[in-house]
Amino acid sequence: MSAPTDLAATAAPPGPTHAQLFVSFTKIALSGFGGTIAWAHRELVHQRRWMNEEEFTEMLSLSQFVPGPNIANIAIYVGGRFCGWTGALVAEIGLMTGPFVILCALGALYEKFGALPTVSGALSGISSAALGLLLAMGISMLKPFRKRPLDIAFILAAFLAVSLLGASLITTILILSPITSAIAWFRRP
Amino acid sequence: MNDEDTTLSLAGLFAMLGLLAVGGGNGIFPEMHRQTVELHHWLTATQFTDLFAIARASPGPNILIVTLIGWHVGGLLGAFVATVALCGPSGVLAYGVARVWHRFRETRWRRAVQVGLAPVTVGLIFASSYVLTRAADHSVAAYAITGITTLIALTTKLNPLWIFLAVGIAGAAGLV
């Protein structure tokens, strides 16, 4: 009874295998219209029960801390937690393969038919709407800063630097984020 | 520039953008636009916003517009290289951070960096929507669609796919 294998067998529900990781993240990627995070939460916490709410929240915080799409970082975290780096790789490939195949097909169609007036008309309508969604995302992200004029100033600075002054992304991030982080450091009690 | 050079610069550019994709990555579009349209002339401004629309209306992260740009520039190989370049380095970084996360998640500097990145991220998202709106050959109808979609997204929980369907039909009919 004291063998490590027995201990492992009696521990919390077994974690996923590589194949299960692949299937789950393929599912999350392909059902992810309008919010992959919500689907990931459903799949990982409620359906598969690979983690609890608390761990999911912690993982979300990590995924927002490192660069890259949050859902890709979630895949890497979950895969890595249960199956090491090969698990992270498999989860990431599971997440990306479906969209990759679909986008290649759409890319090929676009090369062929993108110049047709009906297609380019439809796409310019959709891109206008997509830009509206992006703007709405920015506006709703302003909420926590309502009573923080200094933060608003830095939001404005980042916006102006990239949009009107033509500063590169790397310059903007490397100059502004150390300042804003230093301010956050001193503002905390 | 020959094909191999193009594929290499594609890889270099998207690897860098992947590492700069703070706060989810919606702030990298101005730089991506500047590099691919204005500096390298891999595609026109209209093609860029077309691909942006396709990526947004398809499953997967919006950032996978790089797959479409890669396809446009270099077919299947281009698409593959662009996707791996974007996800690879940032993925390795995410894996590394996840492994040591428990060691510094409670530290003051980690919170300070995360809190500090937030306003920069929001500013970059506004820059993205501004630059891409200006870049597209925008008609009055297109501005109206952008404005109305913004309002709908802020005030309702309507699935954006319905909006895409409606404006896609309107656009195909030549109304945009």
GROMACS .gro file of C-alpha atoms in nm:
model
  365
    1MET     CA    1   0.000   0.000   0.000
    2SER     CA    2   0.294   0.230   0.053
    3ALA     CA    3   0.406   0.217  -0.310
    4PRO     CA    4   0.396   0.557  -0.480
    5THR     CA    5   0.173   0.416  -0.753
    6ASP     CA    6  -0.095   0.341  -0.493
    7LEU     CA    7  -0.076   0.691  -0.359
    8ALA     CA    8  -0.117   0.830  -0.707
    9ALA     CA    9  -0.415   0.605  -0.765
   10THR     CA   10  -0.597   0.725  -0.456
   11ALA     CA   11  -0.525   1.095  -0.514
   12ALA     CA   12  -0.775   1.338  -0.666
   13PRO     CA   13  -0.939   1.241  -1.000
   14PRO     CA   14  -0.671   1.153  -1.254
   15GLY     CA   15  -0.550   1.433  -1.478
   16PRO     CA   16  -0.595   1.430  -1.851
   17THR     CA   17  -0.387   1.233  -2.097
   18HIS     CA   18  -0.222   1.394  -2.399
   19ALA     CA   19  -0.508   1.280  -2.621
   20GLN     CA   20  -0.769   1.429  -2.386
   21LEU     CA   21  -0.581   1.758  -2.378
   22PHE     CA   22  -0.576   1.768  -2.755
   23VAL     CA   23  -0.948   1.693  -2.786
   24SER     CA   24  -1.051   1.941  -2.517
   25PHE     CA   25  -0.855   2.230  -2.662
   26THR     CA   26  -0.969   2.153  -3.015
   27LYS     CA   27  -1.323   2.172  -2.882
   28ILE     CA   28  -1.257   2.497  -2.699
   29ALA     CA   29  -1.100   2.655  -3.007
   30LEU     CA   30  -1.383   2.556  -3.238
   31SER     CA   31  -1.671   2.649  -3.008
   32GLY     CA   32  -1.507   2.974  -2.914
   33PHE     CA   33  -1.715   3.224  -3.110
   34GLY     CA   34  -1.750   3.531  -2.895
   35GLY     CA   35  -1.544   3.425  -2.599
   36THR     CA   36  -1.308   3.129  -2.585
   37ILE     CA   37  -1.242   3.196  -2.217
   38ALA     CA   38  -1.604   3.120  -2.125
   39TRP     CA   39  -1.582   2.792  -2.313
   40ALA     CA   40  -1.252   2.705  -2.154
   41HIS     CA   41  -1.404   2.768  -1.812
   42ARG     CA   42  -1.699   2.542  -1.891
   43GLU     CA   43  -1.484   2.264  -2.030
   44LEU     CA   44  -1.201   2.269  -1.775
   45VAL     CA   45  -1.392   2.343  -1.454
   46HIS     CA   46  -1.742   2.207  -1.506
   47GLN     CA   47  -1.726   1.931  -1.763
   48ARG     CA   48  -1.380   1.775  -1.722
   49ARG     CA   49  -1.323   1.896  -1.365
   50TRP     CA   50  -0.951   1.920  -1.418
   51MET     CA   51  -0.937   2.225  -1.192
   52ASN     CA   52  -1.151   2.423  -0.949
   53GLU     CA   53  -1.274   2.783  -0.975
   54GLU     CA   54  -0.989   2.917  -0.768
   55GLU     CA   55  -0.723   2.758  -0.983
   56PHE     CA   56  -0.897   2.875  -1.298
   57THR     CA   57  -0.895   3.235  -1.174
   58GLU     CA   58  -0.529   3.210  -1.080
   59MET     CA   59  -0.452   3.067  -1.425
   60LEU     CA   60  -0.644   3.349  -1.592
   61SER     CA   61  -0.436   3.599  -1.400
   62LEU     CA   62  -0.118   3.427  -1.522
   63SER     CA   63  -0.243   3.416  -1.879
   64GLN     CA   64  -0.301   3.790  -1.871
   65PHE     CA   65   0.040   3.852  -1.721
   66VAL     CA   66   0.239   3.691  -2.002
   67PRO     CA   67   0.212   3.805  -2.366
   68GLY     CA   68   0.007   3.621  -2.624
   69PRO     CA   69  -0.362   3.532  -2.658
   70ASN     CA   70  -0.499   3.443  -2.314
   71ILE     CA   71  -0.650   3.120  -2.441
   72ALA     CA   72  -0.314   3.004  -2.581
   73ASN     CA   73  -0.150   3.072  -2.247
   74ILE     CA   74  -0.428   2.878  -2.073
   75ALA     CA   75  -0.365   2.580  -2.303
   76ILE     CA   76   0.004   2.589  -2.218
   77TYR     CA   77  -0.064   2.617  -1.846
   78VAL     CA   78  -0.313   2.328  -1.838
   79GLY     CA   79  -0.107   2.105  -2.065
   80GLY     CA   80   0.209   2.177  -1.867
   81ARG     CA   81   0.044   2.125  -1.530
   82PHE     CA   82  -0.077   1.775  -1.613
   83CYS     CA   83   0.168   1.641  -1.870
   84GLY     CA   84   0.481   1.859  -1.865
   85TRP     CA   85   0.614   2.036  -2.173
   86THR     CA   86   0.484   1.773  -2.413
   87GLY     CA   87   0.137   1.829  -2.266
   88ALA     CA   88   0.172   2.204  -2.315
   89LEU     CA   89   0.275   2.145  -2.675
   90VAL     CA   90  -0.013   1.905  -2.742
   91ALA     CA   91  -0.271   2.140  -2.585
   92GLU     CA   92  -0.138   2.434  -2.789
   93ILE     CA   93  -0.143   2.227  -3.110
   94GLY     CA   94  -0.497   2.115  -3.026
   95LEU     CA   95  -0.599   2.476  -2.982
   96MET     CA   96  -0.439   2.597  -3.303
   97THR     CA   97  -0.495   2.315  -3.554
   98GLY     CA   98  -0.868   2.364  -3.610
   99PRO     CA   99  -0.850   2.742  -3.658
  100PHE     CA  100  -0.533   2.699  -3.869
  101VAL     CA  101  -0.705   2.463  -4.114
  102ILE     CA  102  -1.014   2.685  -4.134
  103LEU     CA  103  -0.807   3.000  -4.187
  104CYS     CA  104  -0.594   2.837  -4.457
  105ALA     CA  105  -0.912   2.739  -4.641
  106LEU     CA  106  -1.054   3.090  -4.602
  107GLY     CA  107  -0.719   3.239  -4.705
  108ALA     CA  108  -0.722   3.031  -5.023
  109LEU     CA  109  -1.080   3.136  -5.096
  110TYR     CA  110  -0.989   3.499  -5.034
  111GLU     CA  111  -0.700   3.484  -5.282
  112LYS     CA  112  -0.943   3.350  -5.543
  113PHE     CA  113  -1.257   3.551  -5.477
  114GLY     CA  114  -1.151   3.841  -5.255
  115ALA     CA  115  -1.156   4.086  -5.545
  116LEU     CA  116  -1.518   4.012  -5.640
  117PRO     CA  117  -1.736   4.313  -5.552
  118THR     CA  118  -1.981   4.108  -5.345
  119VAL     CA  119  -1.701   3.949  -5.142
  120SER     CA  120  -1.504   4.269  -5.086
  121GLY     CA  121  -1.829   4.448  -4.999
  122ALA     CA  122  -1.921   4.184  -4.742
  123LEU     CA  123  -1.570   4.194  -4.593
  124SER     CA  124  -1.564   4.569  -4.565
  125GLY     CA  125  -1.897   4.551  -4.380
  126ILE     CA  126  -1.763   4.284  -4.146
  127SER     CA  127  -1.435   4.466  -4.083
  128SER     CA  128  -1.625   4.785  -3.995
  129ALA     CA  129  -1.827   4.586  -3.741
  130ALA     CA  130  -1.513   4.410  -3.612
  131LEU     CA  131  -1.353   4.749  -3.551
  132GLY     CA  132  -1.664   4.852  -3.359
  133LEU     CA  133  -1.619   4.545  -3.136
  134LEU     CA  134  -1.258   4.641  -3.075
  135LEU     CA  135  -1.356   4.997  -2.986
  136ALA     CA  136  -1.628   4.868  -2.752
  137MET     CA  137  -1.370   4.642  -2.585
  138GLY     CA  138  -1.146   4.944  -2.525
  139ILE     CA  139  -1.435   5.151  -2.387
  140SER     CA  140  -1.550   4.879  -2.149
  141MET     CA  141  -1.191   4.832  -2.030
  142LEU     CA  142  -1.187   5.200  -1.930
  143LYS     CA  143  -1.429   5.136  -1.643
  144PRO     CA  144  -1.180   5.055  -1.367
  145PHE     CA  145  -0.983   5.369  -1.453
  146ARG     CA  146  -1.273   5.615  -1.417
  147LYS     CA  147  -1.142   5.770  -1.099
  148ARG     CA  148  -0.774   5.741  -1.182
  149PRO     CA  149  -0.668   6.042  -1.390
  150LEU     CA  150  -0.303   5.939  -1.391
  151ASP     CA  151  -0.390   5.604  -1.551
  152ILE     CA  152  -0.614   5.781  -1.803
  153ALA     CA  153  -0.315   5.998  -1.894
  154PHE     CA  154  -0.107   5.687  -1.964
  155ILE     CA  155  -0.390   5.529  -2.165
  156LEU     CA  156  -0.393   5.847  -2.371
  157ALA     CA  157  -0.013   5.845  -2.398
  158ALA     CA  158  -0.006   5.486  -2.529
  159PHE     CA  159  -0.287   5.566  -2.772
  160LEU     CA  160  -0.124   5.883  -2.905
  161ALA     CA  161   0.224   5.732  -2.928
  162VAL     CA  162   0.111   5.450  -3.155
  163SER     CA  163  -0.175   5.613  -3.345
  164LEU     CA  164  -0.059   5.968  -3.417
  165LEU     CA  165   0.312   5.990  -3.332
  166GLY     CA  166   0.394   5.670  -3.518
  167ALA     CA  167   0.601   5.524  -3.233
  168SER     CA  168   0.676   5.153  -3.265
  169LEU     CA  169   0.501   4.908  -3.037
  170ILE     CA  170   0.822   4.795  -2.870
  171THR     CA  171   0.930   5.153  -2.790
  172THR     CA  172   0.587   5.237  -2.654
  173ILE     CA  173   0.574   4.933  -2.427
  174LEU     CA  174   0.935   4.958  -2.311
  175ILE     CA  175   0.903   5.326  -2.222
  176LEU     CA  176   0.553   5.341  -2.076
  177SER     CA  177   0.514   5.014  -1.886
  178PRO     CA  178   0.818   5.061  -1.655
  179ILE     CA  179   0.678   5.403  -1.558
  180THR     CA  180   0.324   5.274  -1.500
  181SER     CA  181   0.459   4.972  -1.311
  182ALA     CA  182   0.674   5.195  -1.091
  183ILE     CA  183   0.370   5.409  -1.014
  184ALA     CA  184   0.170   5.097  -0.931
  185TRP     CA  185   0.453   4.981  -0.706
  186PHE     CA  186   0.450   5.298  -0.500
  187ARG     CA  187   0.073   5.333  -0.497
  188ARG     CA  188   0.024   5.002  -0.324
  189PRO     CA  189   0.006   5.019   0.056
  190MET     CA  190   1.363   3.992  -5.197
  191ASN     CA  191   1.332   3.619  -5.267
  192ASP     CA  192   1.081   3.384  -5.109
  193GLU     CA  193   1.316   3.249  -4.846
  194ASP     CA  194   1.401   3.597  -4.724
  195THR     CA  195   1.033   3.686  -4.712
  196THR     CA  196   0.950   3.376  -4.507
  197LEU     CA  197   1.236   3.456  -4.269
  198SER     CA  198   1.132   3.816  -4.217
  199LEU     CA  199   0.774   3.698  -4.170
  200ALA     CA  200   0.897   3.464  -3.895
  201GLY     CA  201   1.110   3.732  -3.730
  202LEU     CA  202   0.835   3.991  -3.734
  203PHE     CA  203   0.562   3.765  -3.595
  204ALA     CA  204   0.789   3.616  -3.330
  205MET     CA  205   0.855   3.969  -3.206
  206LEU     CA  206   0.487   4.066  -3.221
  207GLY     CA  207   0.395   3.751  -3.026
  208LEU     CA  208   0.627   3.859  -2.746
  209LEU     CA  209   0.484   4.212  -2.749
  210ALA     CA  210   0.122   4.092  -2.738
  211VAL     CA  211   0.059   4.222  -2.387
  212GLY     CA  212  -0.287   4.197  -2.237
  213GLY     CA  213  -0.417   3.943  -2.487
  214GLY     CA  214  -0.274   4.086  -2.806
  215ASN     CA  215  -0.535   4.326  -2.943
  216GLY     CA  216  -0.281   4.607  -2.922
  217ILE     CA  217  -0.039   4.470  -3.180
  218PHE     CA  218  -0.245   4.548  -3.491
  219PRO     CA  219  -0.101   4.898  -3.560
  220GLU     CA  220   0.256   4.764  -3.558
  221MET     CA  221   0.152   4.460  -3.763
  222HIS     CA  222  -0.018   4.693  -4.012
  223ARG     CA  223   0.280   4.927  -4.028
  224GLN     CA  224   0.526   4.646  -4.089
  225THR     CA  225   0.330   4.429  -4.332
  226VAL     CA  226   0.154   4.705  -4.531
  227GLU     CA  227   0.374   5.015  -4.512
  228LEU     CA  228   0.725   4.875  -4.474
  229HIS     CA  229   0.722   4.537  -4.649
  230HIS     CA  230   0.429   4.595  -4.887
  231TRP     CA  231   0.322   4.234  -4.846
  232LEU     CA  232  -0.042   4.340  -4.877
  233THR     CA  233  -0.254   4.650  -4.926
  234ALA     CA  234  -0.437   4.833  -4.648
  235THR     CA  235  -0.768   4.701  -4.777
  236GLN     CA  236  -0.639   4.344  -4.788
  237PHE     CA  237  -0.520   4.387  -4.429
  238THR     CA  238  -0.863   4.494  -4.303
  239ASP     CA  239  -1.026   4.219  -4.514
  240LEU     CA  240  -0.806   3.960  -4.343
  241PHE     CA  241  -0.875   4.124  -4.007
  242ALA     CA  242  -1.247   4.075  -4.076
  243ILE     CA  243  -1.200   3.708  -4.175
  244ALA     CA  244  -0.991   3.633  -3.864
  245ARG     CA  245  -1.243   3.807  -3.638
  246ALA     CA  246  -1.538   3.619  -3.786
  247SER     CA  247  -1.363   3.278  -3.766
  248PRO     CA  248  -1.301   3.057  -3.462
  249GLY     CA  249  -0.974   3.102  -3.277
  250PRO     CA  250  -0.791   3.406  -3.140
  251ASN     CA  251  -0.816   3.727  -3.351
  252ILE     CA  252  -0.441   3.735  -3.354
  253LEU     CA  253  -0.452   3.446  -3.603
  254ILE     CA  254  -0.482   3.710  -3.873
  255VAL     CA  255  -0.111   3.622  -3.898
  256THR     CA  256  -0.208   3.283  -4.045
  257LEU     CA  257  -0.399   3.465  -4.320
  258ILE     CA  258  -0.116   3.711  -4.382
  259GLY     CA  259   0.126   3.418  -4.397
  260TRP     CA  260  -0.098   3.242  -4.648
  261HIS     CA  261  -0.124   3.557  -4.857
  262VAL     CA  262   0.254   3.602  -4.859
  263GLY     CA  263   0.372   3.243  -4.891
  264GLY     CA  264   0.089   2.990  -4.920
  265LEU     CA  265   0.070   2.695  -4.682
  266LEU     CA  266   0.434   2.727  -4.574
  267GLY     CA  267   0.389   3.098  -4.510
  268ALA     CA  268   0.076   3.034  -4.304
  269PHE     CA  269   0.253   2.767  -4.101
  270VAL     CA  270   0.566   2.974  -4.038
  271ALA     CA  271   0.360   3.280  -3.942
  272THR     CA  272   0.147   3.082  -3.695
  273VAL     CA  273   0.439   2.902  -3.532
  274ALA     CA  274   0.642   3.223  -3.513
  275LEU     CA  275   0.359   3.404  -3.337
  276CYS     CA  276   0.276   3.125  -3.092
  277GLY     CA  277   0.618   2.966  -3.039
  278PRO     CA  278   0.833   3.219  -2.851
  279SER     CA  279   0.542   3.361  -2.650
  280GLY     CA  280   0.435   3.003  -2.574
  281VAL     CA  281   0.779   2.910  -2.443
  282LEU     CA  282   0.773   3.222  -2.228
  283ALA     CA  283   0.427   3.132  -2.094
  284TYR     CA  284   0.548   2.781  -2.011
  285GLY     CA  285   0.852   2.917  -1.828
  286VAL     CA  286   0.648   3.168  -1.630
  287ALA     CA  287   0.385   2.904  -1.542
  288ARG     CA  288   0.655   2.684  -1.390
  289VAL     CA  289   0.775   2.951  -1.151
  290TRP     CA  290   0.444   3.135  -1.109
  291HIS     CA  291   0.384   3.006  -0.755
  292ARG     CA  292   0.716   3.158  -0.653
  293PHE     CA  293   0.632   3.514  -0.747
  294ARG     CA  294   0.257   3.542  -0.791
  295GLU     CA  295   0.223   3.703  -0.447
  296THR     CA  296   0.517   3.938  -0.488
  297ARG     CA  297   0.473   4.311  -0.496
  298TRP     CA  298   0.661   4.356  -0.825
  299ARG     CA  299   0.443   4.100  -1.005
  300ARG     CA  300   0.129   4.290  -0.907
  301ALA     CA  301   0.292   4.621  -0.993
  302VAL     CA  302   0.388   4.501  -1.342
  303GLN     CA  303   0.041   4.357  -1.404
  304VAL     CA  304  -0.135   4.670  -1.277
  305GLY     CA  305   0.110   4.885  -1.473
  306LEU     CA  306   0.054   4.699  -1.799
  307ALA     CA  307  -0.322   4.753  -1.783
  308PRO     CA  308  -0.341   5.121  -1.891
  309VAL     CA  309  -0.082   5.059  -2.165
  310THR     CA  310  -0.291   4.768  -2.295
  311VAL     CA  311  -0.608   4.976  -2.303
  312GLY     CA  312  -0.433   5.261  -2.485
  313LEU     CA  313  -0.300   5.015  -2.742
  314ILE     CA  314  -0.647   4.873  -2.804
  315PHE     CA  315  -0.775   5.224  -2.882
  316ALA     CA  316  -0.476   5.277  -3.108
  317SER     CA  317  -0.562   4.949  -3.286
  318SER     CA  318  -0.917   5.051  -3.360
  319TYR     CA  319  -0.809   5.401  -3.462
  320VAL     CA  320  -0.527   5.293  -3.694
  321LEU     CA  321  -0.727   5.017  -3.862
  322THR     CA  322  -1.032   5.239  -3.907
  323ARG     CA  323  -0.818   5.507  -4.068
  324ALA     CA  324  -0.631   5.252  -4.277
  325ALA     CA  325  -0.941   5.105  -4.437
  326ASP     CA  326  -1.101   5.297  -4.718
  327HIS     CA  327  -1.388   5.396  -4.494
  328SER     CA  328  -1.718   5.521  -4.634
  329VAL     CA  329  -1.982   5.704  -4.431
  330ALA     CA  330  -2.180   5.379  -4.414
  331ALA     CA  331  -1.872   5.198  -4.284
  332TYR     CA  332  -1.824   5.454  -4.007
  333ALA     CA  333  -2.192   5.418  -3.921
  334ILE     CA  334  -2.151   5.038  -3.894
  335THR     CA  335  -1.848   5.081  -3.667
  336GLY     CA  336  -2.040   5.324  -3.445
  337ILE     CA  337  -2.357   5.118  -3.427
  338THR     CA  338  -2.164   4.796  -3.357
  339THR     CA  339  -1.980   4.973  -3.076
  340LEU     CA  340  -2.310   5.076  -2.919
  341ILE     CA  341  -2.465   4.730  -2.960
  342ALA     CA  342  -2.160   4.562  -2.808
  343LEU     CA  343  -2.161   4.801  -2.511
  344THR     CA  344  -2.531   4.781  -2.437
  345THR     CA  345  -2.640   4.426  -2.530
  346LYS     CA  346  -2.508   4.072  -2.514
  347LEU     CA  347  -2.593   4.001  -2.877
  348ASN     CA  348  -2.362   3.742  -3.037
  349PRO     CA  349  -2.137   3.940  -3.277
  350LEU     CA  350  -2.188   3.674  -3.544
  351TRP     CA  351  -2.540   3.810  -3.603
  352ILE     CA  352  -2.395   4.155  -3.661
  353PHE     CA  353  -2.136   4.010  -3.899
  354LEU     CA  354  -2.410   3.828  -4.087
  355ALA     CA  355  -2.624   4.142  -4.122
  356VAL     CA  356  -2.342   4.376  -4.229
  357GLY     CA  357  -2.191   4.104  -4.450
  358ILE     CA  358  -2.518   4.081  -4.643
  359ALA     CA  359  -2.548   4.461  -4.658
  360GLY     CA  360  -2.190   4.484  -4.781
  361ALA     CA  361  -2.237   4.212  -5.044
  362ALA     CA  362  -2.540   4.406  -5.170
  363GLY     CA  363  -2.313   4.706  -5.222
  364LEU     CA  364  -2.451   4.915  -4.937
  365VAL     CA  365  -2.125   4.974  -4.743
   0.00000   0.00000   0.00000
